[in-house]
Amino acid sequence: MKVVIVGNNVAGTTLARAIRNANQETKIDIYTEESVPYYARPKLIDFVAGNIDEKDVLFYPVEWYEKNGLGLHLGSKVERIDVPGKKILVGEKWHSYDKLVLANGSSAFLPTFKGMPKDNVFTLRTLEDAKRIREAAVKAKRVVVIGGGLLGLETARALATGFPLLDITILEYAEHLLMRQLDHKGAEILQDWIAQGGTKVVTRAETEEMLGEGGQATAVRLKDGRTMDCDMVVVSAGARPNLQLAKDAVLDVHRGVIVDGSLRTSEEDIYAVGDVAEFEGRVWGMIPPALDQARIAANKVLGLDGPDYAGTVPSNILKVMGIDLTSIGTVRSEHETPDAGFEEIRAVSPDGMIYKKFVLKNDVMIGAIFLGTKKGISKVAKMIKDGQPVGAVKEKLADPMSEI
Ligand SMILES: Cc1cc2nc3c(=O)[nH]c(=O)nc-3n(C[C@H](O)[C@H](O)[C@H](O)COP(=O)(O)OP(=O)(O)OC[C@H]3O[C@@H](n4cnc5c(N)ncnc54)[C@H](O)[C@@H]3O)c2cc1C
């Protein structure tokens, strides 16, 4: 059997490895638009920070692919899929497949601000992007980071680490940072800590225009008229699945390429995994679901028995500006109207350095935030995964020092 994989990041590589582990005979070809073998995108943060070199960003050398009998085709964009003919077009050549897996991920989203394009406005998705950002940061004095989500904060931290003299301002459109992971109280604590580190945060900041002549942004203008001077801008406004290939092949797409529990698309022999896939209305855009999906899809592609994909409990464990932040499962915020059966329990340490929040539905824990501590996270993650009622543990949740 011949399997062709489009995309060589975490989803494509994990899938190729899982297929190879299960079966030595399958012919596997991986096509990637990028010119380097697999690297984990979180490492780009360390690269921008100057903590690691380019060679340390790369995860597998080319020899790993050779050793595992995987045909790696770098710099090879898949232009089209001929569904009835079961072949893909790369450059001028068609290549046949028995099973095709789309692991072609997402691209950084760049909103259409007035005054664009500008040469010093960047997004961070690829190693090439990271190199360009470093090059610009060497010469810059002031940087504006647009977007106070996880990636925006991590990018700001990387720039602050790698270029300590940079004046950094984070602009967040919403009323607080990390809208998806934090509630208002948690964000307030985080924002204070970020400010203590010297990075400015402006919330309710809706960017409207990049000001500046000759292709260079010299200031960002907000909708309310405020302007922020800058020598460079990094936009971190999320990512969008790369859908063109699937659309041209007339696969069912919505926000992503729609898949069922077998990770199969609307075409029998075409699967989709990772950031490009949409399962039960959700495009995950994170590494843990990409890993889960790729491992499950490997079995399905080979026709082996195995569980269907049923979703992943979202979990982010990270350091934001040196502060431990974990967000697991459903993290409701005050802006949403609580549904019946929902309960939120919060705990703040007396010095304000530890903040925890637990979200319960009908006494079952469905989400949690830990800020400033990692103690007890594994127990909480297990409780969320198991879906058992919290029982007597509930009493301990309001104690910030409790390990549960
Ligand atoms: C800086 C950064 C930090 C991150 N940190 C975290 C983190 O800490 N935790 C977390 O869970 N997630 C993190 N993410 C998100 C995570 O990296 C993605 O969820 C993950 O990379 C998705 O993997 P993927 O293989 O599905 O797609 P992608 O990583 O998008 O890879 C798809 C690949 O397919 C290639 N491709 C696209 N179209 C074609 C085509 N037509 N032909 C050939 N090749 C094609 C692309 O060039 C790309 O190399 C981070 C992302 C970034 C950018």
Short mmCIF file of C-alpha atoms and ligand atoms in Angstrom, two decimals:
data_model
loop_
_atom_site.label_atom_id
_atom_site.label_comp_id
_atom_site.label_asym_id
_atom_site.label_seq_id
_atom_site.Cartn_x
_atom_site.Cartn_y
_atom_site.Cartn_z
CA MET A 1 0.00 0.00 0.00
CA LYS A 2 1.17 3.52 -0.75
CA VAL A 3 0.36 6.29 1.73
CA VAL A 4 0.96 9.91 0.83
CA ILE A 5 1.04 12.54 3.59
CA VAL A 6 0.73 16.27 2.89
CA GLY A 7 2.56 18.18 5.62
CA ASN A 8 5.55 17.25 7.77
CA ASN A 9 4.92 18.94 11.07
CA VAL A 10 3.71 17.26 14.24
CA ALA A 11 0.60 15.64 12.74
CA GLY A 12 2.24 14.37 9.54
CA THR A 13 5.41 13.16 11.23
CA THR A 14 3.57 11.41 14.08
CA LEU A 15 1.31 9.68 11.60
CA ALA A 16 4.24 8.53 9.45
CA ARG A 17 6.06 7.19 12.50
CA ALA A 18 2.96 5.37 13.80
CA ILE A 19 2.31 3.76 10.42
CA ARG A 20 5.94 2.69 10.14
CA ASN A 21 5.93 1.23 13.67
CA ALA A 22 2.85 -0.82 12.85
CA ASN A 23 3.87 -1.88 9.37
CA GLN A 24 7.25 -2.13 7.68
CA GLU A 25 5.92 -2.75 4.16
CA THR A 26 3.77 0.34 3.60
CA LYS A 27 5.34 2.84 1.23
CA ILE A 28 5.14 6.28 2.84
CA ASP A 29 5.83 9.60 1.13
CA ILE A 30 5.67 12.93 2.94
CA TYR A 31 5.44 16.19 0.99
CA THR A 32 6.15 19.50 2.68
CA GLU A 33 6.26 23.02 1.41
CA GLU A 34 8.93 23.91 3.98
CA SER A 35 12.60 23.43 3.20
CA VAL A 36 13.56 21.80 6.52
CA PRO A 37 12.56 18.53 8.17
CA TYR A 38 10.24 18.40 11.18
CA TYR A 39 10.60 20.91 13.98
CA ALA A 40 8.28 21.60 16.91
CA ARG A 41 6.82 25.08 16.58
CA PRO A 42 7.07 25.87 20.33
CA LYS A 43 10.84 25.76 19.85
CA LEU A 44 10.53 28.85 17.68
CA ILE A 45 9.88 30.78 20.89
CA ASP A 46 13.25 29.63 22.27
CA PHE A 47 14.87 30.47 18.96
CA VAL A 48 13.47 34.02 18.93
CA ALA A 49 14.60 34.36 22.56
CA GLY A 50 18.12 33.40 21.47
CA ASN A 51 18.16 30.38 23.81
CA ILE A 52 18.81 27.90 20.99
CA ASP A 53 20.34 27.88 17.50
CA GLU A 54 18.62 26.97 14.27
CA LYS A 55 20.10 23.45 14.34
CA ASP A 56 18.55 22.86 17.80
CA VAL A 57 15.11 23.79 16.49
CA LEU A 58 15.09 20.80 14.15
CA PHE A 59 13.71 17.61 15.69
CA TYR A 60 14.64 14.85 13.23
CA PRO A 61 17.56 14.97 10.82
CA VAL A 62 16.99 13.89 7.22
CA GLU A 63 18.78 10.61 8.05
CA TRP A 64 15.96 9.66 10.45
CA TYR A 65 13.54 9.61 7.52
CA GLU A 66 15.94 7.52 5.45
CA LYS A 67 16.52 5.07 8.31
CA ASN A 68 12.77 4.63 8.72
CA GLY A 69 12.10 4.23 5.02
CA LEU A 70 10.07 7.44 4.80
CA GLY A 71 10.27 9.38 1.54
CA LEU A 72 10.65 13.02 2.60
CA HIS A 73 10.10 15.61 -0.12
CA LEU A 74 11.19 19.06 1.11
CA GLY A 75 10.20 22.26 -0.68
CA SER A 76 7.41 20.31 -2.39
CA LYS A 77 4.04 22.00 -2.33
CA VAL A 78 1.11 19.77 -3.21
CA GLU A 79 -0.87 21.82 -5.71
CA ARG A 80 -3.85 19.61 -6.43
CA ILE A 81 -5.57 16.35 -5.63
CA ASP A 82 -7.12 14.28 -8.39
CA VAL A 83 -9.66 12.40 -6.29
CA PRO A 84 -11.01 9.92 -8.89
CA GLY A 85 -7.48 9.31 -10.25
CA LYS A 86 -6.06 8.98 -6.68
CA LYS A 87 -3.03 11.15 -7.36
CA ILE A 88 -1.52 14.46 -6.26
CA LEU A 89 0.24 17.15 -8.27
CA VAL A 90 3.62 18.43 -7.06
CA GLY A 91 5.31 20.88 -9.43
CA GLU A 92 4.60 19.33 -12.84
CA LYS A 93 4.48 15.71 -11.69
CA TRP A 94 1.58 13.56 -10.57
CA HIS A 95 2.14 10.98 -7.80
CA SER A 96 -0.35 8.22 -7.08
CA TYR A 97 -1.61 7.14 -3.67
CA ASP A 98 -3.78 4.44 -2.15
CA LYS A 99 -4.48 6.49 0.95
CA LEU A 100 -3.93 10.23 1.26
CA VAL A 101 -3.63 12.07 4.58
CA LEU A 102 -3.96 15.85 4.78
CA ALA A 103 -1.73 17.08 7.60
CA ASN A 104 -1.20 20.44 5.99
CA GLY A 105 -2.05 22.45 9.09
CA SER A 106 -2.73 26.15 9.45
CA SER A 107 -1.23 29.48 8.50
CA ALA A 108 -0.92 32.55 10.69
CA PHE A 109 -3.88 34.87 10.28
CA LEU A 110 -3.03 38.45 9.34
CA PRO A 111 -6.07 40.77 9.59
CA THR A 112 -6.48 43.33 6.83
CA PHE A 113 -5.39 46.46 8.71
CA LYS A 114 -5.40 49.74 6.81
CA GLY A 115 -1.95 50.75 5.59
CA MET A 116 -0.83 47.20 4.88
CA PRO A 117 1.34 45.65 3.55
CA LYS A 118 4.39 46.76 5.55
CA ASP A 119 7.76 45.00 5.48
CA ASN A 120 8.26 45.22 9.24
CA VAL A 121 4.93 43.65 10.21
CA PHE A 122 5.45 39.95 10.97
CA THR A 123 3.60 36.83 12.02
CA LEU A 124 5.24 33.83 13.71
CA ARG A 125 4.45 30.40 12.33
CA THR A 126 7.53 29.01 10.61
CA LEU A 127 11.26 28.90 11.15
CA GLU A 128 11.62 31.44 8.32
CA ASP A 129 9.25 33.79 10.16
CA ALA A 130 11.29 33.39 13.36
CA LYS A 131 14.50 34.25 11.51
CA ARG A 132 12.93 37.38 10.02
CA ILE A 133 11.65 38.49 13.43
CA ARG A 134 15.10 38.06 15.00
CA GLU A 135 16.75 40.01 12.19
CA ALA A 136 14.32 42.91 12.64
CA ALA A 137 14.52 42.86 16.45
CA VAL A 138 18.29 43.33 16.35
CA LYS A 139 17.75 46.76 14.80
CA ALA A 140 14.52 47.75 16.59
CA LYS A 141 13.98 49.80 19.73
CA ARG A 142 10.19 49.54 20.03
CA VAL A 143 8.01 46.58 19.15
CA VAL A 144 4.25 46.27 19.24
CA VAL A 145 2.83 42.76 19.63
CA ILE A 146 -0.78 42.61 18.49
CA GLY A 147 -2.70 39.86 20.30
CA GLY A 148 -2.63 38.93 23.97
CA GLY A 149 -3.34 35.23 23.51
CA LEU A 150 -0.89 32.46 24.35
CA LEU A 151 1.28 32.92 21.31
CA GLY A 152 1.31 36.72 21.56
CA LEU A 153 2.45 36.55 25.19
CA GLU A 154 5.05 33.90 24.43
CA THR A 155 6.36 35.96 21.53
CA ALA A 156 6.59 39.05 23.74
CA ARG A 157 8.44 37.02 26.38
CA ALA A 158 10.85 35.68 23.75
CA LEU A 159 11.57 39.19 22.48
CA ALA A 160 12.05 40.50 26.03
CA THR A 161 14.50 37.66 26.75
CA GLY A 162 16.45 37.88 23.53
CA PHE A 163 16.48 41.67 23.26
CA PRO A 164 16.36 43.09 26.82
CA LEU A 165 16.57 46.71 25.64
CA LEU A 166 13.46 46.45 23.46
CA ASP A 167 10.48 48.49 24.54
CA ILE A 168 7.56 46.04 24.18
CA THR A 169 3.84 46.80 24.12
CA ILE A 170 1.19 44.09 23.84
CA LEU A 171 -2.13 45.19 22.38
CA GLU A 172 -5.15 43.04 23.25
CA TYR A 173 -8.46 43.61 21.53
CA ALA A 174 -10.52 41.99 24.30
CA GLU A 175 -10.98 43.20 27.83
CA HIS A 176 -8.29 40.95 29.25
CA LEU A 177 -5.35 38.77 28.25
CA LEU A 178 -5.68 35.07 27.44
CA MET A 179 -9.43 35.16 26.93
CA ARG A 180 -9.49 31.44 26.12
CA GLN A 181 -7.43 30.27 29.10
CA LEU A 182 -8.02 32.76 31.90
CA ASP A 183 -10.86 34.48 33.64
CA HIS A 184 -10.82 38.15 34.59
CA LYS A 185 -9.22 37.74 38.02
CA GLY A 186 -6.46 35.46 36.73
CA ALA A 187 -5.71 37.86 33.88
CA GLU A 188 -5.47 40.78 36.30
CA ILE A 189 -2.82 38.96 38.35
CA LEU A 190 -0.93 37.97 35.23
CA GLN A 191 -1.03 41.47 33.80
CA ASP A 192 0.45 42.93 36.99
CA TRP A 193 3.32 40.48 36.81
CA ILE A 194 3.95 41.21 33.14
CA ALA A 195 4.01 44.94 33.88
CA GLN A 196 6.55 44.34 36.67
CA GLY A 197 8.78 42.71 34.02
CA GLY A 198 8.69 45.94 31.99
CA THR A 199 6.32 44.90 29.17
CA LYS A 200 3.32 47.16 28.68
CA VAL A 201 -0.14 45.69 28.14
CA VAL A 202 -2.99 47.67 26.60
CA THR A 203 -6.39 45.96 26.64
CA ARG A 204 -9.53 46.91 24.68
CA ALA A 205 -7.09 47.96 21.98
CA GLU A 206 -8.55 47.47 18.52
CA THR A 207 -5.88 47.96 15.87
CA GLU A 208 -7.08 49.81 12.80
CA GLU A 209 -4.09 51.02 10.82
CA MET A 210 -0.35 50.65 10.33
CA LEU A 211 1.02 54.15 9.91
CA GLY A 212 4.25 54.84 8.05
CA GLU A 213 5.76 55.49 4.63
CA GLY A 214 7.96 53.45 2.31
CA GLY A 215 6.69 50.04 3.38
CA GLN A 216 7.72 50.54 7.02
CA ALA A 217 5.27 50.76 9.93
CA THR A 218 6.32 53.51 12.33
CA ALA A 219 3.19 53.44 14.50
CA VAL A 220 0.06 51.43 15.11
CA ARG A 221 -3.17 53.40 15.21
CA LEU A 222 -6.06 52.09 17.27
CA LYS A 223 -9.73 52.54 16.43
CA ASP A 224 -10.15 54.95 19.36
CA GLY A 225 -7.43 57.19 17.88
CA ARG A 226 -4.54 56.24 20.16
CA THR A 227 -1.22 55.54 18.42
CA MET A 228 1.74 53.42 19.54
CA ASP A 229 5.11 54.20 17.96
CA CYS A 230 7.09 51.19 16.81
CA ASP A 231 10.00 49.96 14.69
CA MET A 232 8.40 46.58 14.11
CA VAL A 233 5.09 44.79 14.73
CA VAL A 234 4.39 41.12 15.41
CA VAL A 235 0.78 40.15 14.80
CA SER A 236 -0.48 37.18 16.77
CA ALA A 237 -4.11 36.96 15.77
CA GLY A 238 -4.51 33.19 15.57
CA ALA A 239 -4.17 30.68 12.75
CA ARG A 240 -6.49 29.51 10.01
CA PRO A 241 -6.54 25.98 8.51
CA ASN A 242 -5.04 25.66 5.03
CA LEU A 243 -8.22 24.71 3.19
CA GLN A 244 -7.52 25.48 -0.45
CA LEU A 245 -6.27 22.01 -1.36
CA ALA A 246 -9.34 20.34 0.18
CA LYS A 247 -11.73 22.92 -1.29
CA ASP A 248 -10.32 22.41 -4.79
CA ALA A 249 -10.79 18.67 -4.33
CA VAL A 250 -14.41 19.34 -3.30
CA LEU A 251 -14.02 17.70 0.11
CA ASP A 252 -16.50 18.76 2.79
CA VAL A 253 -15.03 21.74 4.60
CA HIS A 254 -16.33 24.19 7.15
CA ARG A 255 -13.76 25.95 9.35
CA GLY A 256 -11.50 22.94 8.77
CA VAL A 257 -11.63 19.77 6.67
CA ILE A 258 -14.51 17.83 8.18
CA VAL A 259 -13.57 14.39 9.52
CA ASP A 260 -15.41 11.61 11.34
CA GLY A 261 -14.14 9.55 14.28
CA SER A 262 -11.90 7.62 11.87
CA LEU A 263 -10.33 10.94 10.80
CA ARG A 264 -11.76 10.20 7.36
CA THR A 265 -12.88 13.10 5.20
CA SER A 266 -15.92 13.04 2.93
CA GLU A 267 -13.77 10.97 0.52
CA GLU A 268 -13.23 7.29 1.35
CA ASP A 269 -9.45 7.22 0.92
CA ILE A 270 -8.58 10.70 2.17
CA TYR A 271 -7.98 11.45 5.84
CA ALA A 272 -7.17 14.70 7.66
CA VAL A 273 -5.35 15.21 10.98
CA GLY A 274 -4.01 18.06 13.08
CA ASP A 275 -4.68 21.76 12.65
CA VAL A 276 -6.35 21.35 9.26
CA ALA A 277 -9.01 18.93 10.55
CA GLU A 278 -12.40 19.77 12.01
CA PHE A 279 -13.99 17.16 14.24
CA GLU A 280 -17.50 17.68 15.63
CA GLY A 281 -17.39 21.36 14.79
CA ARG A 282 -14.02 21.98 16.40
CA VAL A 283 -10.64 22.84 14.92
CA TRP A 284 -8.24 22.23 17.80
CA GLY A 285 -5.11 24.11 16.68
CA MET A 286 -2.93 22.49 19.34
CA ILE A 287 -0.32 19.76 19.58
CA PRO A 288 -2.03 17.22 21.92
CA PRO A 289 -5.07 16.74 19.62
CA ALA A 290 -2.75 16.54 16.59
CA LEU A 291 -0.86 13.70 18.31
CA ASP A 292 -4.05 11.87 19.30
CA GLN A 293 -5.53 12.20 15.83
CA ALA A 294 -2.36 11.12 14.03
CA ARG A 295 -1.98 7.96 16.14
CA ILE A 296 -5.62 6.98 15.65
CA ALA A 297 -5.53 7.77 11.93
CA ALA A 298 -2.49 5.54 11.47
CA ASN A 299 -4.59 2.50 12.50
CA LYS A 300 -7.49 3.57 10.35
CA VAL A 301 -5.31 4.10 7.28
CA LEU A 302 -3.85 0.62 7.76
CA GLY A 303 -7.30 -0.88 8.31
CA LEU A 304 -6.36 -2.05 11.82
CA ASP A 305 -8.68 -2.24 14.80
CA GLY A 306 -8.47 0.65 17.19
CA PRO A 307 -10.54 3.30 18.94
CA ASP A 308 -12.18 6.16 17.10
CA TYR A 309 -11.17 9.72 17.85
CA ALA A 310 -13.56 11.25 20.38
CA GLY A 311 -11.90 14.60 21.16
CA THR A 312 -9.04 15.69 23.40
CA VAL A 313 -9.22 17.42 26.79
CA PRO A 314 -7.52 20.73 25.99
CA SER A 315 -4.64 21.37 28.33
CA ASN A 316 -2.03 24.09 28.26
CA ILE A 317 0.89 23.98 30.65
CA LEU A 318 3.18 26.89 30.08
CA LYS A 319 5.20 29.64 31.56
CA VAL A 320 3.95 33.09 30.69
CA MET A 321 6.64 35.64 31.44
CA GLY A 322 8.16 33.12 33.84
CA ILE A 323 4.86 32.37 35.58
CA ASP A 324 3.40 28.86 35.57
CA LEU A 325 0.01 28.82 33.94
CA THR A 326 -2.07 25.72 33.36
CA SER A 327 -5.50 25.74 31.86
CA ILE A 328 -7.38 22.46 31.45
CA GLY A 329 -10.74 21.71 29.91
CA THR A 330 -13.58 24.21 29.93
CA VAL A 331 -12.53 27.48 31.47
CA ARG A 332 -15.57 29.65 31.64
CA SER A 333 -15.22 33.35 32.07
CA GLU A 334 -17.50 35.85 33.72
CA HIS A 335 -18.58 37.29 30.40
CA GLU A 336 -20.58 34.19 29.62
CA THR A 337 -23.92 33.62 31.25
CA PRO A 338 -23.49 30.62 33.52
CA ASP A 339 -25.72 27.72 32.52
CA ALA A 340 -27.67 25.83 35.12
CA GLY A 341 -25.50 23.34 36.97
CA PHE A 342 -22.28 25.32 36.50
CA GLU A 343 -20.26 26.30 39.52
CA GLU A 344 -16.97 28.18 39.76
CA ILE A 345 -14.70 27.88 42.77
CA ARG A 346 -11.79 30.31 43.11
CA ALA A 347 -8.81 30.41 45.44
CA VAL A 348 -6.23 33.21 45.77
CA SER A 349 -3.24 32.97 48.12
CA PRO A 350 -2.94 35.81 50.66
CA ASP A 351 0.08 37.30 48.81
CA GLY A 352 -1.82 37.15 45.51
CA MET A 353 0.89 34.98 43.94
CA ILE A 354 -1.24 31.86 43.46
CA TYR A 355 -4.59 31.79 41.75
CA LYS A 356 -6.73 28.73 41.11
CA LYS A 357 -10.12 28.34 39.58
CA PHE A 358 -12.18 25.18 39.21
CA VAL A 359 -15.19 24.82 36.95
CA LEU A 360 -17.77 22.21 37.94
CA LYS A 361 -20.88 21.09 36.16
CA ASN A 362 -23.33 19.14 38.26
CA ASP A 363 -20.47 18.49 40.72
CA VAL A 364 -18.21 17.02 38.03
CA MET A 365 -15.00 18.94 37.35
CA ILE A 366 -14.82 20.04 33.73
CA GLY A 367 -12.06 22.65 33.81
CA ALA A 368 -9.42 24.38 35.90
CA ILE A 369 -6.91 27.24 35.87
CA PHE A 370 -3.69 27.19 37.91
CA LEU A 371 -1.64 30.38 37.94
CA GLY A 372 1.62 30.64 39.89
CA THR A 373 1.72 26.95 40.87
CA LYS A 374 1.79 23.51 39.31
CA LYS A 375 1.08 21.57 42.51
CA GLY A 376 -1.86 19.20 42.22
CA ILE A 377 -2.32 19.65 38.48
CA SER A 378 -1.98 15.98 37.61
CA LYS A 379 -4.69 15.05 40.13
CA VAL A 380 -6.98 17.72 38.76
CA ALA A 381 -6.29 16.70 35.14
CA LYS A 382 -7.21 13.12 36.04
CA MET A 383 -10.43 14.24 37.73
CA ILE A 384 -11.40 16.19 34.61
CA LYS A 385 -10.55 13.25 32.36
CA ASP A 386 -12.38 10.68 34.52
CA GLY A 387 -15.53 12.77 34.77
CA GLN A 388 -16.34 11.45 38.26
CA PRO A 389 -18.20 13.65 40.78
CA VAL A 390 -15.72 15.61 42.93
CA GLY A 391 -17.32 14.41 46.19
CA ALA A 392 -15.53 15.33 49.41
CA VAL A 393 -12.64 16.96 47.51
CA LYS A 394 -14.94 19.90 46.77
CA GLU A 395 -14.33 21.34 50.24
CA LYS A 396 -10.60 21.59 49.59
CA LEU A 397 -10.88 23.43 46.30
CA ALA A 398 -11.21 26.90 47.82
CA ASP A 399 -7.90 26.47 49.67
CA PRO A 400 -5.11 27.93 47.46
CA MET A 401 -2.45 25.88 49.24
CA SER A 402 -4.27 22.55 48.94
CA GLU A 403 -2.70 20.14 46.47
CA ILE A 404 -6.02 19.29 44.98
C1 LIG B 1 5.35 29.66 17.77
C2 LIG B 1 4.31 28.63 18.06
C3 LIG B 1 4.25 28.04 19.31
C4 LIG B 1 3.29 27.08 19.59
N1 LIG B 1 3.27 26.53 20.82
C5 LIG B 1 2.36 25.57 21.10
C6 LIG B 1 2.32 24.96 22.39
O1 LIG B 1 3.09 25.30 23.29
N2 LIG B 1 1.40 23.97 22.61
C7 LIG B 1 0.51 23.57 21.64
O2 LIG B 1 -0.29 22.67 21.87
N3 LIG B 1 0.52 24.14 20.41
C8 LIG B 1 1.42 25.12 20.12
N4 LIG B 1 1.42 25.72 18.88
C9 LIG B 1 0.47 25.23 17.85
C10 LIG B 1 1.04 23.97 17.21
O3 LIG B 1 2.34 24.23 16.75
C11 LIG B 1 0.15 23.47 16.09
O4 LIG B 1 -1.07 23.04 16.66
C12 LIG B 1 0.80 22.33 15.34
O5 LIG B 1 1.97 22.74 14.70
C13 LIG B 1 -0.15 21.72 14.31
O6 LIG B 1 0.54 20.75 13.61
P1 LIG B 1 0.08 20.25 12.17
O7 LIG B 1 1.10 19.21 11.80
O8 LIG B 1 -1.33 19.89 12.16
O9 LIG B 1 0.19 21.52 11.21
P2 LIG B 1 1.32 22.59 10.93
O10 LIG B 1 2.26 22.70 12.07
O11 LIG B 1 0.63 23.81 10.45
O12 LIG B 1 2.14 21.96 9.72
C14 LIG B 1 1.59 21.79 8.45
C15 LIG B 1 2.70 21.70 7.45
O13 LIG B 1 2.14 21.42 6.16
C16 LIG B 1 2.79 22.23 5.19
N5 LIG B 1 1.88 22.43 4.06
C17 LIG B 1 0.76 23.20 4.02
N6 LIG B 1 0.19 23.13 2.80
C18 LIG B 1 0.95 22.30 2.08
C19 LIG B 1 0.87 21.84 0.73
N7 LIG B 1 -0.13 22.18 -0.09
N8 LIG B 1 1.85 21.00 0.29
C20 LIG B 1 2.88 20.61 1.11
N9 LIG B 1 3.00 21.04 2.39
C21 LIG B 1 2.03 21.86 2.86
C22 LIG B 1 3.13 23.52 5.92
O14 LIG B 1 4.17 24.20 5.28
C23 LIG B 1 3.51 22.98 7.30
O15 LIG B 1 4.88 22.68 7.35
C24 LIG B 1 2.36 26.69 18.57
C25 LIG B 1 2.41 27.30 17.32
C26 LIG B 1 3.37 28.26 17.06
C27 LIG B 1 3.40 28.90 15.70
#
